[in-house]
């Protein structure tokens, strides 16, 4: 066994220092500090270099985790970066926002008894250090190809695919309806989890690699899907899911009840220095308000913590199941509680009170019943258990469904599943329309950045195979 490793018996687990609650409630900066060199090496040295590394098995990208941990423990950081970057386009982003407790770290074998290796924090440290020291370089393909690929959506799925295709020499153009690249990494996920400089430097790197961005361009509106197909040898759809799930009941149309993504986009834009009229008018600003967020996923967690930072007078989160059954990451719930958010478990809204604007939410207590066919416990209201909470701003964070893509793109041949996600052949990544591929949330439904990266990488491989076959490209493209 290498002398630097297996230190889990003597070296306790250490997560990167969290900023003090009082301080972090005041601003939008990331809450975790980056490891110091010595801390990262010590934490990496806790790994027992498993023969069958369950951490890698449960990482969607099957990162070579034990290898880069060993290199970090030995101080060979540039090599550690090369290994980390060979399987992951954005390791510093995954290191920050993957729910590691459910993926790599949750499956680390020393978790039981000694607490997991802090894999995500080391991954972030390696790549942030690589950026700092100038080791992260734009892609220079060995050969340029004439074939061009069009990608719709500059989120992690589209960006990862673009990089992989550019490496092979393709001419790649990404179209996005927003004015900035990054998808939900730029406008959904707040700064305190992922500072925007980290996303912006990835876009700059992509541009320096020769990837073109056509922003403020909604496909289906500003340019037709047919035009795009005619222009490119293949097209990848990586448009994510944006149709917010609605909530009904009396008063659901009152003022002051807003969709989560509108609220988060406004906050992210303000933090990027944009002027957002609905923020300035107070509609999408929690300052001085009693805020109630409805939902229990990552989006709800981001909303409650954003509201705290905007200066809400109180922030409550209503969720119909309990803590153990919520979809959001436990780490984020803990962070939210530390920051003063009150969780009202097992409660669901029934009506919204107020004249024009909302002034309260009438909710009912729920109890968990027997598991349904999916294995998830059903929820049922408890008769006569109504209660009311005061609210000046209600944020609906109930999840997202896909938009109607066949209609949006004027392409009825685009096959969708019963959930509205795009149907693909899971081996070829091709949709029902020849030469049109799809990846990320638009195929999986709302998921994770790391899965979008994985899909983008896989789709890029299949697009390459397709183009080679169609155009009889020489082996140089390999
Ligand atoms: P997206 O990131 O959604 O990108 C799609 C892009 O396509 C967008 O830029 C959009 O503008 C563009 N687009 C859509 N339609 C068109 C069109 N017609 N023409 C042109 N462009 C178009 N995941 C994590 O791993 N960790 C987290 O902590 C986390 N937190 C989250 C918090 C929030 C609030 C939300 C909403 C999601 C969070 N996620 C998190 C999930 C994660 O962001 C997504 O799974 C991931 O971004 C999906 O990537 P994607 O590339 O498929 O789509
Ligand atoms: Fe863990 Fe995510 Fe990194 Fe994989 S990509 S090692 S799951 S933090
Ligand atoms: Fe190291 Fe844990 Fe992975 Fe084993 S499971 S290789 S101990 S990080």
PDB file of C-alpha atoms in Angstrom, residues 53 101 124 266 280 311 459 462 464:
ATOM      1  CA  UNK A  53     -13.864   1.576  -5.485  1.00  0.00           C
ATOM      2  CA  UNK A 101     -23.916  12.118   0.261  1.00  0.00           C
ATOM      3  CA  UNK A 124     -12.979  21.146  -6.272  1.00  0.00           C
ATOM      4  CA  UNK A 266     -34.166  37.558 -10.779  1.00  0.00           C
ATOM      5  CA  UNK A 280     -36.686  46.558  -8.138  1.00  0.00           C
ATOM      6  CA  UNK A 311     -33.506  40.101   4.231  1.00  0.00           C
ATOM      7  CA  UNK A 459     -24.165  11.825 -26.779  1.00  0.00           C
ATOM      8  CA  UNK A 462     -22.664   8.774 -30.576  1.00  0.00           C
ATOM      9  CA  UNK A 464     -19.358  11.358 -33.808  1.00  0.00           C
TER      10      UNK A 464
END
